[in-house]
Amino acid sequence: MTMSAPTRTVPDLSYLLTHASHVLATQMTAAFTELGITPRGYCVLFHALETERTQIELAAIADLDKTTMVVTVDELEKAGLAERRPSSVDRRARIIAVTDAGRRAVDEGTRIADRVHRDVLDALPEEQRGVLMDALTRLVGGHLSTPVESGRPVRRARQKKS
């Protein structure tokens, strides 16, 4: 006996957003290869430039676990883009300081990220671009702003795009 799946009455928003996010992440990763860093590394550098931040603070902003953050900062240090230094306000804490080469990488990375985002938006008719951005901004700032507590773990996406 063959059973058919129920008919959906609402578009599968989870699939659409997840698929779009995944493909955008692959496009961003491919584009960042020309710079020699990952989007994750760019994100850490970008936020480290904003103000003096510890590795723990940057991990929270980039939504990285401790192990991934350590590996990321190790990669950035090895590439000469960042270094761990004592904090100027709390000598017990260590901050991630961006080097001059790291600043240049952030400048170029910003151009790359803007290009990838522009290409995505350019795939839509001009009159739909603002509508999409307004709708997503409204959802992320409102109904989809706060994760719901659940008894089952859910892999969490990065909260803040750089």
XYZ file of N, CA and C in Angstrom:
486
model
N 0.851 -1.176 0.000
C 0.000 0.000 0.000
C 0.897 1.240 0.000
N 0.686 2.088 -0.952
C 1.477 3.308 -1.079
C 0.736 4.460 -0.418
N 1.486 5.199 0.394
C 0.882 6.356 1.051
C 1.498 7.609 0.453
N 0.702 8.617 0.295
C 1.236 9.865 -0.236
C 1.468 10.844 0.904
N 2.441 11.700 0.691
C 2.744 12.722 1.697
C 1.613 13.737 1.728
N 1.402 14.332 2.881
C 0.356 15.357 2.943
C 0.718 16.555 2.065
N -0.273 17.251 1.637
C -0.066 18.440 0.828
C 0.283 19.603 1.735
N 1.355 20.290 1.395
C 1.770 21.460 2.190
C 0.824 22.610 1.892
N 0.492 23.342 2.932
C -0.367 24.508 2.743
C 0.404 25.812 2.861
N 1.655 25.711 3.302
C 2.537 26.873 3.445
C 3.883 26.488 2.829
N 4.512 27.382 2.081
C 5.836 27.053 1.511
C 6.821 26.641 2.614
N 7.747 25.754 2.281
C 8.736 25.252 3.238
C 9.818 26.309 3.467
N 9.534 27.239 4.348
C 10.436 28.345 4.649
C 11.760 27.846 5.209
N 11.724 26.790 6.027
C 12.965 26.234 6.590
C 13.909 25.805 5.484
N 13.387 25.064 4.515
C 14.222 24.628 3.394
C 14.754 25.825 2.624
N 13.887 26.759 2.280
C 14.305 27.901 1.468
C 15.415 28.698 2.145
N 15.239 29.006 3.428
C 16.252 29.794 4.141
C 17.533 29.006 4.354
N 17.414 27.723 4.712
C 18.597 26.891 4.939
C 19.385 26.710 3.649
N 18.692 26.401 2.569
C 19.377 26.191 1.286
C 20.048 27.484 0.810
N 19.315 28.583 0.881
C 19.891 29.870 0.460
C 21.114 30.207 1.307
N 21.032 29.993 2.604
C 22.154 30.278 3.496
C 23.359 29.407 3.167
N 23.121 28.134 2.923
C 24.221 27.219 2.596
C 24.908 27.614 1.287
N 24.120 27.872 0.269
C 24.710 28.224 -1.026
C 25.452 29.553 -0.924
N 24.885 30.519 -0.211
C 25.575 31.794 -0.013
C 26.899 31.570 0.725
N 26.897 30.703 1.724
C 28.138 30.412 2.463
C 29.186 29.784 1.546
N 28.767 28.902 0.627
C 29.743 28.305 -0.290
C 30.280 29.346 -1.261
N 29.425 30.250 -1.721
C 29.876 31.315 -2.613
C 30.857 32.243 -1.897
N 30.546 32.557 -0.643
C 31.420 33.444 0.130
C 32.765 32.765 0.376
N 32.746 31.496 0.731
C 33.991 30.761 0.976
C 34.844 30.712 -0.286
N 34.220 30.428 -1.421
C 34.960 30.396 -2.682
C 35.552 31.766 -3.003
N 34.786 32.812 -2.790
C 35.273 34.163 -3.088
C 36.432 34.554 -2.177
N 36.396 34.129 -0.928
C 37.454 34.486 0.015
C 38.758 33.740 -0.234
N 38.729 32.689 -1.062
C 39.985 31.986 -1.357
C 40.976 32.911 -2.052
N 40.480 33.891 -2.807
C 41.395 34.834 -3.474
C 42.163 35.673 -2.469
N 41.634 35.793 -1.268
C 42.293 36.559 -0.211
C 43.155 35.653 0.680
N 42.902 34.348 0.606
C 43.696 33.407 1.390
C 43.228 33.229 2.823
N 42.004 33.683 3.123
C 41.432 33.437 4.447
C 40.007 32.944 4.275
N 39.427 32.485 5.364
C 38.043 32.024 5.339
C 37.111 33.165 5.738
N 35.838 33.051 5.397
C 34.888 34.046 5.894
C 34.894 34.121 7.426
N 35.122 32.999 8.080
C 35.197 32.974 9.541
C 36.370 33.818 10.031
N 37.525 33.674 9.394
C 38.690 34.475 9.760
C 38.436 35.953 9.524
N 37.804 36.259 8.397
C 37.445 37.647 8.095
C 36.526 38.204 9.178
N 35.529 37.432 9.578
C 34.577 37.863 10.604
C 35.302 38.193 11.911
N 36.219 37.338 12.321
C 36.974 37.572 13.558
C 37.813 38.843 13.425
N 38.511 38.990 12.318
C 39.319 40.202 12.110
C 38.448 41.455 12.098
N 37.347 41.402 11.389
C 36.436 42.540 11.270
C 35.990 43.022 12.655
N 35.539 42.084 13.475
C 35.032 42.457 14.802
C 36.150 42.799 15.784
N 37.336 42.265 15.555
C 38.482 42.637 16.396
C 38.917 44.065 16.116
N 38.651 44.554 14.918
C 38.993 45.933 14.565
C 38.044 46.951 15.198
N 36.820 46.538 15.480
C 35.815 47.473 16.001
C 36.197 48.060 17.350
N 36.701 47.216 18.214
C 37.104 47.626 19.556
C 37.970 46.519 20.141
N 38.659 46.802 21.219
C 39.501 45.787 21.857
C 38.600 44.678 22.402
N 38.831 43.449 21.911
C 38.005 42.314 22.334
C 38.878 41.108 22.634
N 38.434 40.344 23.622
C 39.129 39.102 23.955
C 38.709 38.015 22.973
N 39.453 36.950 22.998
C 39.145 35.803 22.159
C 37.755 35.266 22.494
N 37.401 35.246 23.775
C 36.086 34.754 24.207
C 34.977 35.659 23.672
N 35.177 36.969 23.721
C 34.177 37.901 23.208
C 34.003 37.741 21.699
N 35.107 37.598 20.992
C 35.029 37.416 19.545
C 34.371 36.086 19.183
N 34.638 35.053 19.954
C 34.006 33.753 19.706
C 32.489 33.870 19.856
N 32.036 34.622 20.843
C 30.591 34.804 21.041
C 29.972 35.565 19.868
N 30.641 36.616 19.416
C 30.125 37.407 18.291
C 30.052 36.561 17.022
N 31.098 35.776 16.775
C 31.161 34.955 15.562
C 30.452 33.609 15.734
N 29.923 33.353 16.925
C 29.253 32.099 17.267
C 30.134 30.885 16.985
N 31.365 30.973 17.504
C 32.316 29.882 17.358
C 32.553 29.223 18.710
N 32.683 27.902 18.713
C 33.052 27.230 19.950
C 34.527 27.516 20.230
N 34.959 27.209 21.459
C 36.325 27.556 21.872
C 37.385 26.919 20.978
N 37.204 25.656 20.642
C 38.192 24.961 19.822
C 38.314 25.600 18.442
N 37.192 25.883 17.808
C 37.208 26.505 16.479
C 37.824 27.892 16.555
N 37.535 28.625 17.620
C 38.091 29.971 17.772
C 39.611 29.906 17.914
N 40.106 28.982 18.701
C 41.558 28.843 18.882
C 42.219 28.521 17.545
N 41.646 27.588 16.797
C 42.194 27.221 15.489
C 42.169 28.425 14.548
N 41.077 29.179 14.566
C 40.945 30.351 13.698
C 42.003 31.397 14.031
N 42.166 31.708 15.308
C 43.158 32.715 15.704
C 44.568 32.206 15.418
N 44.816 30.925 15.630
C 46.124 30.354 15.277
C 46.418 30.565 13.793
N 45.413 30.318 12.937
C 45.580 30.515 11.492
C 45.854 31.988 11.167
N 45.121 32.886 11.818
C 45.302 34.319 11.574
C 46.683 34.778 12.040
N 47.146 34.246 13.175
C 48.492 34.591 13.657
C 49.555 34.065 12.702
N 49.403 32.831 12.279
C 50.386 32.221 11.363
C 50.478 33.011 10.057
N 49.346 33.558 9.612
C 49.319 34.348 8.371
C 49.770 35.786 8.588
N 50.052 36.160 9.857
C 50.500 37.512 10.160
C 49.385 38.551 10.141
N 48.144 38.104 10.310
C 46.994 39.008 10.245
C 46.511 39.466 11.611
N 46.855 38.718 12.648
C 46.421 39.057 14.014
C 47.434 38.514 15.001
N 47.360 39.028 16.220
C 48.209 38.504 17.290
C 47.491 38.645 18.620
N 47.821 37.729 19.507
C 47.268 37.781 20.859
C 48.140 38.730 21.679
N 47.495 39.658 22.394
C 48.220 40.633 23.214
C 47.509 40.810 24.542
N 48.233 41.280 25.557
C 47.548 41.609 26.821
C 46.595 42.782 26.586
N 45.462 42.752 27.256
C 44.479 43.827 27.166
C 45.021 45.094 27.814
N 44.662 46.241 27.263
C 45.100 47.510 27.856
C 44.277 47.870 29.088
N 43.118 47.239 29.260
C 42.261 47.549 30.408
C 42.301 46.471 31.490
N 42.663 45.257 31.135
C 42.744 44.160 32.092
C 43.948 43.307 31.716
N 45.049 43.516 32.386
C 46.300 42.842 32.028
C 46.209 41.319 32.127
N 45.207 40.801 32.824
C 45.037 39.346 32.910
C 44.416 38.788 31.636
N 43.673 39.633 30.929
C 42.987 39.194 29.709
C 43.882 39.393 28.492
N 43.643 38.555 27.482
C 44.375 38.687 26.220
C 43.368 39.039 25.137
N 43.766 39.980 24.309
C 42.903 40.414 23.218
C 43.482 39.942 21.890
N 42.650 40.004 20.867
C 43.109 39.702 19.515
C 43.324 41.041 18.823
N 44.574 41.330 18.537
C 44.929 42.586 17.873
C 45.159 42.310 16.390
N 44.612 43.175 15.561
C 44.737 43.032 14.110
C 45.991 43.776 13.654
N 46.804 43.109 12.868
C 48.036 43.719 12.338
C 47.689 44.610 11.144
N 48.687 45.331 10.653
C 48.480 46.142 9.449
C 48.057 45.262 8.270
N 48.670 44.107 8.139
C 48.276 43.171 7.070
C 46.842 42.699 7.282
N 46.459 42.515 8.537
C 45.085 42.122 8.853
C 44.087 43.208 8.485
N 44.467 44.468 8.711
C 43.602 45.598 8.313
C 43.386 45.602 6.798
N 44.454 45.365 6.076
C 44.330 45.311 4.615
C 43.440 44.138 4.195
N 43.567 43.016 4.895
C 42.723 41.854 4.590
C 41.252 42.160 4.875
N 40.978 42.895 5.945
C 39.592 43.271 6.255
C 39.056 44.211 5.175
N 39.866 45.171 4.753
C 39.430 46.084 3.683
C 39.082 45.305 2.415
N 39.974 44.405 2.016
C 39.734 43.611 0.809
C 38.573 42.634 1.037
N 38.509 42.036 2.214
C 37.419 41.111 2.544
C 36.054 41.787 2.503
N 36.014 43.035 2.921
C 34.760 43.788 2.866
C 34.335 43.985 1.418
N 35.282 44.284 0.553
C 34.961 44.415 -0.878
C 34.455 43.078 -1.445
N 35.093 41.984 -1.030
C 34.675 40.661 -1.500
C 33.269 40.343 -1.005
N 33.016 40.532 0.281
C 31.687 40.239 0.850
C 30.619 41.092 0.177
N 30.921 42.376 -0.002
C 29.957 43.263 -0.666
C 29.683 42.797 -2.096
N 30.721 42.334 -2.805
C 30.552 41.859 -4.182
C 29.653 40.620 -4.225
N 29.902 39.671 -3.322
C 29.093 38.447 -3.288
C 27.639 38.796 -2.967
N 27.432 39.643 -1.975
C 26.064 40.034 -1.614
C 25.389 40.794 -2.756
N 26.131 41.669 -3.409
C 25.582 42.427 -4.544
C 25.187 41.468 -5.672
N 26.035 40.463 -5.948
C 25.722 39.492 -6.997
C 24.420 38.742 -6.686
N 24.238 38.377 -5.439
C 23.001 37.683 -5.048
C 21.803 38.601 -5.276
N 21.888 39.813 -4.788
C 20.769 40.741 -4.953
C 20.528 41.077 -6.418
N 21.592 41.157 -7.209
C 21.450 41.449 -8.636
C 20.742 40.323 -9.392
N 20.655 39.138 -8.793
C 19.937 38.027 -9.419
C 18.420 38.241 -9.357
N 17.994 39.206 -8.551
C 16.571 39.540 -8.427
C 16.250 40.777 -9.249
N 15.010 40.893 -9.683
C 14.613 42.157 -10.308
C 14.793 43.293 -9.305
N 15.166 44.441 -9.791
C 15.495 45.575 -8.928
C 14.396 45.880 -7.912
N 13.147 45.786 -8.330
C 12.047 46.133 -7.423
C 11.862 45.119 -6.287
N 12.475 43.938 -6.388
C 12.350 42.928 -5.341
C 13.495 42.963 -4.332
N 14.607 43.600 -4.668
C 15.787 43.602 -3.796
C 15.496 44.245 -2.445
N 14.947 45.437 -2.466
C 14.631 46.136 -1.223
C 13.575 45.403 -0.420
N 12.605 44.816 -1.119
C 11.535 44.071 -0.448
C 12.138 42.883 0.312
N 13.028 42.140 -0.353
C 13.675 41.001 0.298
C 14.462 41.450 1.525
N 15.294 42.463 1.366
C 16.127 42.928 2.477
C 15.273 43.458 3.629
N 14.220 44.206 3.307
C 13.325 44.721 4.351
C 12.638 43.577 5.098
N 12.161 42.583 4.348
C 11.473 41.460 4.976
C 12.416 40.650 5.864
N 13.600 40.338 5.364
C 14.557 39.574 6.176
C 14.994 40.364 7.408
N 15.247 41.651 7.233
C 15.649 42.498 8.358
C 14.550 42.538 9.412
N 13.317 42.636 8.951
C 12.186 42.673 9.890
C 12.049 41.344 10.644
N 12.188 40.233 9.928
C 12.093 38.925 10.581
C 13.209 38.718 11.593
N 14.449 39.018 11.189
C 15.605 38.813 12.068
C 15.560 39.768 13.269
N 14.971 40.924 13.090
C 14.846 41.876 14.192
C 13.609 41.661 15.038
N 12.725 40.798 14.576
C 11.463 40.584 15.285
C 11.196 39.119 15.557
N 10.301 38.530 14.773
C 9.817 37.174 15.019
C 10.917 36.117 15.053
N 11.964 36.294 14.267
C 13.070 35.320 14.243
C 14.325 35.860 14.919
N 14.161 36.735 15.903
C 15.324 37.346 16.560
C 15.902 36.501 17.685
N 15.083 35.689 18.322
C 15.537 34.960 19.504
C 15.249 33.475 19.353
N 16.275 32.632 19.481
C 16.032 31.187 19.413
C 15.093 30.735 20.532
N 14.322 29.720 20.247
C 13.401 29.145 21.216
C 14.115 28.017 21.944
N 13.929 27.940 23.253
C 14.511 26.847 24.030
C 13.854 25.533 23.621
N 14.671 24.495 23.509
C 14.172 23.193 23.111
C 14.927 22.116 23.871
N 14.276 20.998 24.101
C 14.931 19.880 24.766
C 15.964 19.201 23.881
N 15.890 19.459 22.600
C 16.836 18.872 21.650
C 17.787 19.952 21.156
N 19.064 19.610 21.058
C 20.012 20.614 20.559
C 19.770 20.909 19.081
N 19.907 22.167 18.736
C 19.784 22.613 17.352
C 21.079 23.299 16.994
N 21.648 22.895 15.878
C 22.885 23.547 15.449
C 22.564 24.999 15.140
N 23.313 25.872 15.769
C 23.018 27.286 15.687
C 23.849 27.961 14.607
N 23.176 28.720 13.772
C 23.878 29.495 12.736
C 24.512 30.712 13.365
N 25.535 31.229 12.708
C 26.176 32.460 13.170
C 25.132 33.552 13.256
N 25.174 34.333 14.323
C 24.142 35.317 14.577
C 24.326 36.623 13.847
N 25.576 36.995 13.613
C 25.827 38.306 13.049
C 26.663 38.157 11.788
N 26.128 38.622 10.639
C 26.896 38.570 9.396
C 27.842 39.746 9.329
N 28.992 39.424 8.817
C 29.957 40.524 8.691
C 30.002 41.051 7.302
